[in-house]
Structures are given as structure tokens and as C-alpha cells.
PDB file of C-alpha atoms in Angstrom:
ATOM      1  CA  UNK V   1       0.000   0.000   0.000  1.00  0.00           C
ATOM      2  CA  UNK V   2       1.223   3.484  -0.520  1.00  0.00           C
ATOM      3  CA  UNK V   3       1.828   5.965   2.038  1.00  0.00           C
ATOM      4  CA  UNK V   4      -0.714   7.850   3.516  1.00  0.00           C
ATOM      5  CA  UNK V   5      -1.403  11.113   5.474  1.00  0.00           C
ATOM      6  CA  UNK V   6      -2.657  11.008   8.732  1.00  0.00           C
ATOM      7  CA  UNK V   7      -6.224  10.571   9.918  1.00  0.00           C
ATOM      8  CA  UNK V   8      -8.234   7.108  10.358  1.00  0.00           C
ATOM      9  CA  UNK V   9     -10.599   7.557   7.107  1.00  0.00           C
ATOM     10  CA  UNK V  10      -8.249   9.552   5.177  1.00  0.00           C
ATOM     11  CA  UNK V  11      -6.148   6.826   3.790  1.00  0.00           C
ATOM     12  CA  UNK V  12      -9.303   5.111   2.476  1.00  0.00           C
ATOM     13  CA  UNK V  13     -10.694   8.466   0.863  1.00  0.00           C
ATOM     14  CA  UNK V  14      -7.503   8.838  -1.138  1.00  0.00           C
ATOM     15  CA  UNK V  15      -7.058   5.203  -1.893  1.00  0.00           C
ATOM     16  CA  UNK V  16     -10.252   5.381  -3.539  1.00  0.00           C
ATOM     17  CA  UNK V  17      -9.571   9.329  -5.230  1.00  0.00           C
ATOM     18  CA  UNK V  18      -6.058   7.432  -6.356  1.00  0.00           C
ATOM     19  CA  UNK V  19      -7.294   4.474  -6.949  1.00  0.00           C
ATOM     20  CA  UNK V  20     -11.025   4.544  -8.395  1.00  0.00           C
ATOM     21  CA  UNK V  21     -11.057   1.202  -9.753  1.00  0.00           C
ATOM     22  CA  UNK V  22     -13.286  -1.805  -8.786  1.00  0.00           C
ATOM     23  CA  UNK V  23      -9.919  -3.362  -6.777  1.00  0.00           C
ATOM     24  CA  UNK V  24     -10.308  -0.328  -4.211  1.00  0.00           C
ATOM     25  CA  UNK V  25     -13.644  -0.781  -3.396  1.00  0.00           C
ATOM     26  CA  UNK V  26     -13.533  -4.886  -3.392  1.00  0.00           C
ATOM     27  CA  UNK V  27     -10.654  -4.260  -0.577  1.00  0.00           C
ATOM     28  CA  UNK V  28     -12.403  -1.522   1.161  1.00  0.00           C
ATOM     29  CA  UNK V  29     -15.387  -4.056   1.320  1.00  0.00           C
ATOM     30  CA  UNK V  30     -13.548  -6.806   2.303  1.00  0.00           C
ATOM     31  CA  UNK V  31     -12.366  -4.776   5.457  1.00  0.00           C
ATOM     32  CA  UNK V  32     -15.406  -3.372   6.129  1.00  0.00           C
ATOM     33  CA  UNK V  33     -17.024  -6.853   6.086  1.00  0.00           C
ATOM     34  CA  UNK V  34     -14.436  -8.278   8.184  1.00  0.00           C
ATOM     35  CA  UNK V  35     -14.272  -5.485  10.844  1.00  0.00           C
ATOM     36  CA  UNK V  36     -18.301  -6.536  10.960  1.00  0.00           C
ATOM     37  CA  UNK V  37     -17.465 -10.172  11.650  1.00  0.00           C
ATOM     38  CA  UNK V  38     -15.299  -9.899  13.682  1.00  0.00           C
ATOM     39  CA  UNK V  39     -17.491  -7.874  15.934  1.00  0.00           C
ATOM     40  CA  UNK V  40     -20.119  -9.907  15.373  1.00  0.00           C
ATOM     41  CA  UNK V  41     -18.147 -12.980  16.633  1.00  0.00           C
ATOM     42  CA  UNK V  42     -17.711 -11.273  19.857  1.00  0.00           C
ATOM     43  CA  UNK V  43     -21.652 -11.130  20.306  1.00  0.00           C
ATOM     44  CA  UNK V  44     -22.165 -14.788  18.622  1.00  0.00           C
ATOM     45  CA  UNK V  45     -19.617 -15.973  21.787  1.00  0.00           C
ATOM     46  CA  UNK V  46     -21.542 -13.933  24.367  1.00  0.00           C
ATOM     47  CA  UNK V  47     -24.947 -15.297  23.463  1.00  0.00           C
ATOM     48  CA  UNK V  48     -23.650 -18.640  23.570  1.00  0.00           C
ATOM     49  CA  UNK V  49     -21.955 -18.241  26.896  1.00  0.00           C
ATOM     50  CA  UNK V  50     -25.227 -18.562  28.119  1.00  0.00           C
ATOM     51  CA  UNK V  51     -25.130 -22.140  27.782  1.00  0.00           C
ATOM     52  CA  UNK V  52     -23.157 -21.701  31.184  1.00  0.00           C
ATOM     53  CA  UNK V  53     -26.349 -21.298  32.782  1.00  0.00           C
ATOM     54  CA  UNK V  54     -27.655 -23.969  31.475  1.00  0.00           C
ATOM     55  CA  UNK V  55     -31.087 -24.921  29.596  1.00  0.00           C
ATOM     56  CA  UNK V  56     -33.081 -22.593  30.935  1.00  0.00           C
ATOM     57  CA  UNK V  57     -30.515 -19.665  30.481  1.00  0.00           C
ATOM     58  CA  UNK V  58     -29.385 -20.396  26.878  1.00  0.00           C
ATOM     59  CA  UNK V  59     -33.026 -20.475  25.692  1.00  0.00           C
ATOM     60  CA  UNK V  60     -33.803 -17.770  27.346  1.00  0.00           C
ATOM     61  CA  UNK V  61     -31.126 -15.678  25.523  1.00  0.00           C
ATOM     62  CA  UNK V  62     -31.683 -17.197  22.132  1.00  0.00           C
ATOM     63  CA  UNK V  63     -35.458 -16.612  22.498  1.00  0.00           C
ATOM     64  CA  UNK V  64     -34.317 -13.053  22.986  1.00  0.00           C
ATOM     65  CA  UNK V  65     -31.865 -13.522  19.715  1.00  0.00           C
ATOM     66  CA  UNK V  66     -34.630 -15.083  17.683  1.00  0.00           C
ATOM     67  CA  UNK V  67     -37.492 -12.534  16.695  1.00  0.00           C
ATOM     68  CA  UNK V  68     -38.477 -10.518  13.190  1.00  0.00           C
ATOM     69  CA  UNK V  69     -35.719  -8.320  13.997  1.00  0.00           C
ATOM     70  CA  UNK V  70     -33.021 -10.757  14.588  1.00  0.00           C
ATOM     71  CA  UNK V  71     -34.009 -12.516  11.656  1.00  0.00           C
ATOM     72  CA  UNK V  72     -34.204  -9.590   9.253  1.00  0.00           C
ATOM     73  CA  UNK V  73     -30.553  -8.663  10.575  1.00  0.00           C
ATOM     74  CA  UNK V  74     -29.477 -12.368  10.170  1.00  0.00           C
ATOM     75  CA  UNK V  75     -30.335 -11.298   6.018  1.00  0.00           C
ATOM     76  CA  UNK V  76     -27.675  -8.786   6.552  1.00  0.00           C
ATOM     77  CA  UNK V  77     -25.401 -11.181   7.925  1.00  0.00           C
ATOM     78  CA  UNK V  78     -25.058 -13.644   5.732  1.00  0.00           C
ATOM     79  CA  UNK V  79     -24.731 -11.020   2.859  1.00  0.00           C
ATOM     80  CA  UNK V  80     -21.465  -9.861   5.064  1.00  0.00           C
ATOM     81  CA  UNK V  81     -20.390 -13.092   5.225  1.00  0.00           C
ATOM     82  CA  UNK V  82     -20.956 -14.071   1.603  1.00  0.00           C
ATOM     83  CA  UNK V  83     -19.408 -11.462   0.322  1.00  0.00           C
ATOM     84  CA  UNK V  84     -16.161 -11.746   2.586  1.00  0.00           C
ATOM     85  CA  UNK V  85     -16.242 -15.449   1.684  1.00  0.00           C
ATOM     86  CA  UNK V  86     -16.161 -14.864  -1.839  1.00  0.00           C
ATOM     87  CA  UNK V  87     -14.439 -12.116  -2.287  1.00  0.00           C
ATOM     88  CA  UNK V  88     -11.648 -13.693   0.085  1.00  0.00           C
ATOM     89  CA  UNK V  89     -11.873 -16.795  -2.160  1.00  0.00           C
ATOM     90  CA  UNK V  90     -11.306 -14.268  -4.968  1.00  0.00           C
ATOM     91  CA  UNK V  91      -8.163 -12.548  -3.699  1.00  0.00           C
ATOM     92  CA  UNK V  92      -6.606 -16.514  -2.437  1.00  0.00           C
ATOM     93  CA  UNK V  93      -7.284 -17.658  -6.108  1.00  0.00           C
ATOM     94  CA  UNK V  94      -5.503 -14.801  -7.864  1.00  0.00           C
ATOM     95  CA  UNK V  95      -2.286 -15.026  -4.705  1.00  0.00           C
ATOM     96  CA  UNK V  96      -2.039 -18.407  -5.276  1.00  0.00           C
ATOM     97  CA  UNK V  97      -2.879 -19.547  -9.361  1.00  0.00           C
ATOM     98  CA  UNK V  98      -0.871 -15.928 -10.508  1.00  0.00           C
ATOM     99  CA  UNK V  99      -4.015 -14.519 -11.584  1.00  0.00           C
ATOM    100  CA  UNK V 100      -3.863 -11.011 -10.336  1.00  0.00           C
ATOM    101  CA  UNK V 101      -4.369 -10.357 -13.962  1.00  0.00           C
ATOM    102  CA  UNK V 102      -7.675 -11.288 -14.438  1.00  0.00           C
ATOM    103  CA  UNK V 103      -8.941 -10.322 -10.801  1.00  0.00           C
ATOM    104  CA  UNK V 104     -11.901  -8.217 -12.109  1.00  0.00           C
ATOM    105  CA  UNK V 105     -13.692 -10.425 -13.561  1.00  0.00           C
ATOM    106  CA  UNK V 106     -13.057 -12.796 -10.966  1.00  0.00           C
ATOM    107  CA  UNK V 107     -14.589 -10.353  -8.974  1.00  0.00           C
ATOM    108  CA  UNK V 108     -17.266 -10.030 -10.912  1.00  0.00           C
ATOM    109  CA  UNK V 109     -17.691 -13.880 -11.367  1.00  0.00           C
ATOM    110  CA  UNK V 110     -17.683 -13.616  -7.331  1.00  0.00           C
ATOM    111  CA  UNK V 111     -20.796 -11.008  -7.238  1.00  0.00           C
ATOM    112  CA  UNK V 112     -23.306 -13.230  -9.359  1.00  0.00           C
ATOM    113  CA  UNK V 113     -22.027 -16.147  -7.072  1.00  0.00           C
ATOM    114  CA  UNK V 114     -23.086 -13.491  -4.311  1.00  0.00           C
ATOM    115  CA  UNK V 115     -26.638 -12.149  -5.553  1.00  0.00           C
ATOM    116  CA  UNK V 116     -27.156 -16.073  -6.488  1.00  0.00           C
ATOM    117  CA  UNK V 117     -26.362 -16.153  -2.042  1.00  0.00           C
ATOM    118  CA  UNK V 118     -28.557 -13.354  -0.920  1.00  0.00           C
ATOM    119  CA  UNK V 119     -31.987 -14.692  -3.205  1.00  0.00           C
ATOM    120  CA  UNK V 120     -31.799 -17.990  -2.103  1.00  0.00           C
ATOM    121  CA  UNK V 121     -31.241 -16.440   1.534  1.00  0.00           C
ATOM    122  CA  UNK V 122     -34.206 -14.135   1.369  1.00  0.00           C
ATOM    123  CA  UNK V 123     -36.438 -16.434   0.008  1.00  0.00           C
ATOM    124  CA  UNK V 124     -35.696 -18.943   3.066  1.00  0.00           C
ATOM    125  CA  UNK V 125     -34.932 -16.020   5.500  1.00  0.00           C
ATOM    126  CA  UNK V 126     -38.133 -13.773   4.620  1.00  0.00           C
ATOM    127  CA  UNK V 127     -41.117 -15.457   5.335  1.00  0.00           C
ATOM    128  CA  UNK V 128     -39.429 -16.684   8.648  1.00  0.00           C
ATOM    129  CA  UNK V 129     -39.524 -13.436   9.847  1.00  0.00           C
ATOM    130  CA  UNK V 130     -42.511 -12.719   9.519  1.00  0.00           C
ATOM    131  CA  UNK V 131     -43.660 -16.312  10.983  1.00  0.00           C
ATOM    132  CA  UNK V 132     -45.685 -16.048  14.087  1.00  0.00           C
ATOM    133  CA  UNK V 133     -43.678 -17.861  17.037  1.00  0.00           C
TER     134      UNK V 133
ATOM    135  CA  UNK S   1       3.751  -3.619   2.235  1.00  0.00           C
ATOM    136  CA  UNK S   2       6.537  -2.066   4.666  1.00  0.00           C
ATOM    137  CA  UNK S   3       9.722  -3.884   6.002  1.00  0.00           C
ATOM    138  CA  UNK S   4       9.593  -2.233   9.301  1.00  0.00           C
ATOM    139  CA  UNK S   5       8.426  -4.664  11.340  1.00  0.00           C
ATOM    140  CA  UNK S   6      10.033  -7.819   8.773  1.00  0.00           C
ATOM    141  CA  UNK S   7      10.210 -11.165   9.156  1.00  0.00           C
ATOM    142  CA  UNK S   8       6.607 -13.378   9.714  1.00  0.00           C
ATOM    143  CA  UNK S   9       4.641 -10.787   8.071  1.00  0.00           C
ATOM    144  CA  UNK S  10       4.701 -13.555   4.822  1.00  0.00           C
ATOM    145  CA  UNK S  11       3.329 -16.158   7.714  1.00  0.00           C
ATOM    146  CA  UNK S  12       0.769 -14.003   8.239  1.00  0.00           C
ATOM    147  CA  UNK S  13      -0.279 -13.519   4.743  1.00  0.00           C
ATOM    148  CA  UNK S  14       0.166 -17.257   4.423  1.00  0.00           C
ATOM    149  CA  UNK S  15      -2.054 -18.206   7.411  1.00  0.00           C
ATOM    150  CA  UNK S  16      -4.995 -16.153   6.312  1.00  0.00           C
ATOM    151  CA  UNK S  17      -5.505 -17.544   3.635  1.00  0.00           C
ATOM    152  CA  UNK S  18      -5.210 -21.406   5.043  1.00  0.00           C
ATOM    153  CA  UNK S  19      -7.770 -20.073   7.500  1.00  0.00           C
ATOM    154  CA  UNK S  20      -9.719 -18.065   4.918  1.00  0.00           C
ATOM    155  CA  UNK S  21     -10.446 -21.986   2.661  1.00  0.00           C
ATOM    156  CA  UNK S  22     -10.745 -23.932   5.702  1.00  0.00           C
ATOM    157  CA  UNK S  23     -13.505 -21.586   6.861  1.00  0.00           C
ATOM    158  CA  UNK S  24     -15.208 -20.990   4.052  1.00  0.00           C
ATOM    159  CA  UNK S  25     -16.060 -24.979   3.972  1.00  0.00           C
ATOM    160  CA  UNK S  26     -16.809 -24.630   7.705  1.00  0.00           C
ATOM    161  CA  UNK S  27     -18.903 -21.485   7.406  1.00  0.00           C
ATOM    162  CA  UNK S  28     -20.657 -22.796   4.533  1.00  0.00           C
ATOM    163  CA  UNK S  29     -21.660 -25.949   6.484  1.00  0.00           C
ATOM    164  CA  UNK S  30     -21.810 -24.300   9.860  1.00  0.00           C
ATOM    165  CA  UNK S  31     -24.716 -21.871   8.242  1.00  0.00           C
ATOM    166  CA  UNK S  32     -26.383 -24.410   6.011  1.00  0.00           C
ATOM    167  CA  UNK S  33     -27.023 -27.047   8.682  1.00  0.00           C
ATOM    168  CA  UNK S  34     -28.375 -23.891  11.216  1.00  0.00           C
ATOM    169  CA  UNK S  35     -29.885 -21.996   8.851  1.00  0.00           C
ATOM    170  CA  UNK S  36     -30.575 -23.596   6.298  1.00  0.00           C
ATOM    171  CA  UNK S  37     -32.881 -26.812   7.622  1.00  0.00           C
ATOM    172  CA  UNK S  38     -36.419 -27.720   8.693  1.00  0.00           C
ATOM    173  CA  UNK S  39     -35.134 -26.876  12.521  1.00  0.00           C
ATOM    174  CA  UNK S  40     -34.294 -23.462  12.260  1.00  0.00           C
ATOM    175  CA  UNK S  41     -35.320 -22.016  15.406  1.00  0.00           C
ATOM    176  CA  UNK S  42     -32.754 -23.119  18.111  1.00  0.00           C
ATOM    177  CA  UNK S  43     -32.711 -24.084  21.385  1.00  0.00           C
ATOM    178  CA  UNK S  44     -30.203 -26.104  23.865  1.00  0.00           C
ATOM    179  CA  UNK S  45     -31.581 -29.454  22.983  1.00  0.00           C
ATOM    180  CA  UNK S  46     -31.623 -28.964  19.127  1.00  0.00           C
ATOM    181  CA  UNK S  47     -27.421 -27.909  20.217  1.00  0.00           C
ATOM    182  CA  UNK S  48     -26.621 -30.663  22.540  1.00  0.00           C
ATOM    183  CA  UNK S  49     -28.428 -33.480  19.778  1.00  0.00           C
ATOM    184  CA  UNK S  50     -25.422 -32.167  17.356  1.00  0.00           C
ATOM    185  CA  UNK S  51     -22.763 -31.987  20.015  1.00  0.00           C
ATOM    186  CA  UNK S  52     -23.592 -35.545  21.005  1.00  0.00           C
ATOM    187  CA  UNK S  53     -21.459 -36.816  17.852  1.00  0.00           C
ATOM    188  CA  UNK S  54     -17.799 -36.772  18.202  1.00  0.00           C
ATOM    189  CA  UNK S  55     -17.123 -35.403  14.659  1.00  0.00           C
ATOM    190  CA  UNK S  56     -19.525 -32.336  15.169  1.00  0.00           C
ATOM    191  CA  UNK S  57     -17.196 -31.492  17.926  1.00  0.00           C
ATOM    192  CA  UNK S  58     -14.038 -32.142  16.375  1.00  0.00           C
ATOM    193  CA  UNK S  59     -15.663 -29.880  13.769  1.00  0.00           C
ATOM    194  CA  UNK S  60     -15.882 -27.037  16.165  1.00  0.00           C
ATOM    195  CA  UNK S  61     -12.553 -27.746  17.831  1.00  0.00           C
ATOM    196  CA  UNK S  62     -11.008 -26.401  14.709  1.00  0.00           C
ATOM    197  CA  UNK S  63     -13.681 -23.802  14.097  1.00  0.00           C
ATOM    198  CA  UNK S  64     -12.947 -21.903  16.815  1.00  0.00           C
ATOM    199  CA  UNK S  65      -9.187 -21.474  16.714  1.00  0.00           C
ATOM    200  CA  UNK S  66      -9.343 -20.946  12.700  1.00  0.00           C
ATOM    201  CA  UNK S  67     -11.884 -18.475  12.715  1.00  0.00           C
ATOM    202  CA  UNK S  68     -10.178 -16.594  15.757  1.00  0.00           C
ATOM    203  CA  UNK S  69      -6.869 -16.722  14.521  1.00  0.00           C
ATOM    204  CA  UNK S  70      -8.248 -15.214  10.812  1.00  0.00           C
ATOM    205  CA  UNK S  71     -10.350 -12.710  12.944  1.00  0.00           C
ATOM    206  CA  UNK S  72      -7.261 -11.670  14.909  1.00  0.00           C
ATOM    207  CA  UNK S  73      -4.660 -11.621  12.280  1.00  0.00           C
ATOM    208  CA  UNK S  74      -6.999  -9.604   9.769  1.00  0.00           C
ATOM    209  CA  UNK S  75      -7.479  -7.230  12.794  1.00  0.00           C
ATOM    210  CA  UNK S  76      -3.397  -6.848  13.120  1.00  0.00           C
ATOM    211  CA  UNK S  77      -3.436  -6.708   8.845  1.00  0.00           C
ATOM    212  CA  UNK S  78      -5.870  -4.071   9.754  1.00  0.00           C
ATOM    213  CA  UNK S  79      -4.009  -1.901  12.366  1.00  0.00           C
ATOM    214  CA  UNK S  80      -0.856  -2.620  10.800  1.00  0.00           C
ATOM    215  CA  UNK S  81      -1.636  -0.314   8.289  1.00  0.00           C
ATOM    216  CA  UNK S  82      -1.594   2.561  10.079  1.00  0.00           C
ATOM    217  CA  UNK S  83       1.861   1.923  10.429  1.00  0.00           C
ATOM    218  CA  UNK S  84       2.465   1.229  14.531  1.00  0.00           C
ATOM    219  CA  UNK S  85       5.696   2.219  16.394  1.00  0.00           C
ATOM    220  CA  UNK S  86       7.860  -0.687  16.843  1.00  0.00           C
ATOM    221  CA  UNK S  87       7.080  -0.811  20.914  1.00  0.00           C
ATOM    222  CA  UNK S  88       3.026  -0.573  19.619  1.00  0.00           C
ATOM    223  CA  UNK S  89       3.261  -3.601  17.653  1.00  0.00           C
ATOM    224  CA  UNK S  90       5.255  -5.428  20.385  1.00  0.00           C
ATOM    225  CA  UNK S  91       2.327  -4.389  22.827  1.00  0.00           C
ATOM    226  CA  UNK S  92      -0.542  -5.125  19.946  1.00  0.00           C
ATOM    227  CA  UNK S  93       0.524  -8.305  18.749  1.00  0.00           C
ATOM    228  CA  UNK S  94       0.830  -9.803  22.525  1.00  0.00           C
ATOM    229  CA  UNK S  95      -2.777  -8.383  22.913  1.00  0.00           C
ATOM    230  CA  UNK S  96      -4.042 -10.100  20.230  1.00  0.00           C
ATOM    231  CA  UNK S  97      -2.453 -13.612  20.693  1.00  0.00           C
ATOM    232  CA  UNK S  98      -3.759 -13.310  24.705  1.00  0.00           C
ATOM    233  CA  UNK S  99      -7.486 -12.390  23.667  1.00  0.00           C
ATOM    234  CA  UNK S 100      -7.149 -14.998  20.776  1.00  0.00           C
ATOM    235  CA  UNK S 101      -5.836 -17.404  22.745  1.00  0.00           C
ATOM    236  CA  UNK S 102      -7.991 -17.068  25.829  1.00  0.00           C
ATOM    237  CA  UNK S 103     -10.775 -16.849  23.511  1.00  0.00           C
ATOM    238  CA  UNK S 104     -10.217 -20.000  22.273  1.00  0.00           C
ATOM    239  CA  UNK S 105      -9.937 -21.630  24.974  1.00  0.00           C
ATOM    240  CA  UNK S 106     -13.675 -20.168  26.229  1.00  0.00           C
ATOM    241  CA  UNK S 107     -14.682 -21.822  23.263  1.00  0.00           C
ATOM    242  CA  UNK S 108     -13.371 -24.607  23.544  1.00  0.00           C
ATOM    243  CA  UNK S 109     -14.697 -24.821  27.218  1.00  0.00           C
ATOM    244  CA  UNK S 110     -18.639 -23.728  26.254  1.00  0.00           C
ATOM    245  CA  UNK S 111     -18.712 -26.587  23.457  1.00  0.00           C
ATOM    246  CA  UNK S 112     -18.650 -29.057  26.385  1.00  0.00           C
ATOM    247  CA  UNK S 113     -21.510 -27.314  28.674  1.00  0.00           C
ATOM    248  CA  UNK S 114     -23.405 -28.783  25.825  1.00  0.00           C
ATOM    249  CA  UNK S 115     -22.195 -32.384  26.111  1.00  0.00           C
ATOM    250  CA  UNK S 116     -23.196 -32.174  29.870  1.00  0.00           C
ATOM    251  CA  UNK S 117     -26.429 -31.649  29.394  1.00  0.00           C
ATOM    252  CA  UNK S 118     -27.075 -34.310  27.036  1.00  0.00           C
TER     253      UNK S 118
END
């Protein structure tokens, strides 16, 4: 990576103003997505430290986890992971076959993959949201 | 990519990406067989049924560690890149192996309150 100036965002605002290409964003994305997960993992370990307590205590918490909400934010999550996966897949395939050359169209080979993801996830994920309980 | 802080940072890159296929198989599977089946809302006993076979937790015995060490090393890929003093990334990296490690073990320890119970 180049050198930047100071500031948290600023290297990522002239990355892309450098940079403007579908590469920058897929690597802005990917970190994005992966700062996500890995706060999400944090919360996935807490709700299943419940399990400490017991039955009773782990399903109360994933009673609490498993609502409309939760499951309309549990869309959102598996787009983050999907596109992390395959995008990650993308980047491991061009390091390791020499095929930085082609990398945007692997990319875009990678984003059908990942709209192909998110339908089949909303059509299973949707109408359980709206499920009564 | 800098050569201040040298050696291992290749390791690094290396790792990732062994974690990065390994959990793409395991994430795959891990949300298919929660998500993605006629049980989808989950309590303890639907958990301790899948945590009664040995190979479920030998699956999450690698989980764990894989998908902490990718979370923690693409955290230090992150940070890294804001280009830490030398006596930072001392300090940072031990942070990160203790949480990982500690982590892991937590893990490791909550996948068998579900064997008890079974």
C-alpha cells in the first residue's frame, strides 16, 4: 500500500480518489465486512456463553436472539459473510494460481455467485420473519 | 507492504488464507445445517443433539481457533496499516495472541456445557 497522510478515514478516501477502480472498493469491502465479523463474533460468543447457565438460560437468551428483527438482521449477515467469503476466495485464487491479472472479472464472477447467495437467503430467511412464534 | 516490522509478516499472509479456505467450507456448512434446515429455530436441545457426535465437535474444535486466529490476524493486517511504532506492535501483537488465545480456549470450554447436558 502506498503511504498515507494522517487521519483514520483519510487513507481510504484517497485510496479510492487514487485508486477509483473496482480493486479499491472490493478491498475496502472486504475490510469493512471483516471489521463486521469480527465484531459480530464477539456477540455470537456472548450469546452462547449462556449455555453456562444452562437450559433454561441459553433459551432464554436465544429466544431473545430469535425474533423478526433478529431474523431480518441475520439477512444482513449472511450477505457480510458471503461477500467476505467470496471475495476472500477471490483474492486466495488470484495469490495463489498468478491470476492477479484477471482479478476483475473474478470479482465479478464472485458477485453473481453473491446475488445467487442473498436470493436464495431471502427467500428462506423472509417469510421466517414474519412467521408467528 | 513495509519492512519495518520484517520477518513473519509472509506467515501471516500465508495463514490467512489457510484459514480463509478452511472456513469458508466450515462457514458454509456451519450456516447451512443452522440456517438452512427444517429446525431453524434453536434451542439447547436442538445444540446438545449435534454436540452428542464426536465429529460435530471435532468440527468445532477447529472452528474456533481458525476463525479466531483469521479474525485476529486480519485485525493486526488491519491496524498494521496505520503503520504502529515498533514498541506498539510489540504491545498489539501480545494483545491479540492473549485475547485470541484465551478466547479460544472459552470456546473450547462452552462446546462441552453442551455435552453435559445431554
Amino acid at each position: 500500500m502506498y503511504e498515507s497522510k494522517s487521519g483514520f478515514f483519510r487513507k481510504y478516501k484517497d485510496a479510492l480518489s487514487l485508486n477509483p477502480n473496482v480493486g479499491t472498493w472490493a478491498w475496502l469491502l472486504h475490510r469493512i465486512t471483516g471489521v463486521i465479523l469480527v465484531l459480530y463474533l464477539f456477540m455470537h460468543f456472548l450469546v452462547l456463553s449462556s449455555s453456562i447457565g444452562g437450559e433454561g438460560s441459553f433459551n432464554a437468551w436465544l429466544s431473545k436472539v430469535q425474533n423478526p428483527v433478529f431474523h431480518l438482521l441475520e439477512i444482513g449477515l449472511v450477505a457480510v459473510v458471503a461477500f467476505h467469503l467470496l471475495n476472500g476466495l477471490r483474492i486466495t485464487i488470484a495469490d495463489f494460481f498468478f491470476l492477479t491479472k484477471p482479478h476483475k472479472t473474478i470479482f465479478w464472477i464472485a458477485m453473481v455467485i453473491f446475488v445467487i447467495f442473498l436470493v436464495i437467503t431471502l427467500v428462506v430467511f423472509l417469510p421466517r420473519a414474519f412467521s408467528p412464534h | 507492504m513495509n519492512g519495518k516490522t520484517g520477518k513473519g509478516s509472509a506467515y501471516g499472509w500465508l495463514l490467512q488464507r489457510i484459514t480463509g479456505i478452511f472456513l469458508a467450507f466450515f462457514l458454509i456448512l456451519h450456516i447451512l445445517v443452522l440456517h438452512f434446515t427444517k429446525d431453524w429455530r434453536i434451542d439447547f436441545n436442538l445444540v446438545t443433539s449435534r454436540l452428542d457426535s464426536t465429529g460435530w465437535v471435532i468440527f468445532y474444535l477447529i472452528f474456533v481457533p481458525a476463525g479466531l486466529f483469521h479474525a485476529f490476524n486480519g485485525a493486526w493486517q488491519v491496524i498494521h496499516d496505520y503503520r504502529p511504532k515498533a514498541q506498539a506492535v510489540r504491545a498489539v501483537k501480545t494483545l491479540l495472541w492473549v485475547l485470541g488465545i484465551a478466547i479460544s480456549v472459552w470456546g473450547y470450554y462452552l462446546i462441552f456445557t453442551f455435552n453435559k447436558g445431554a
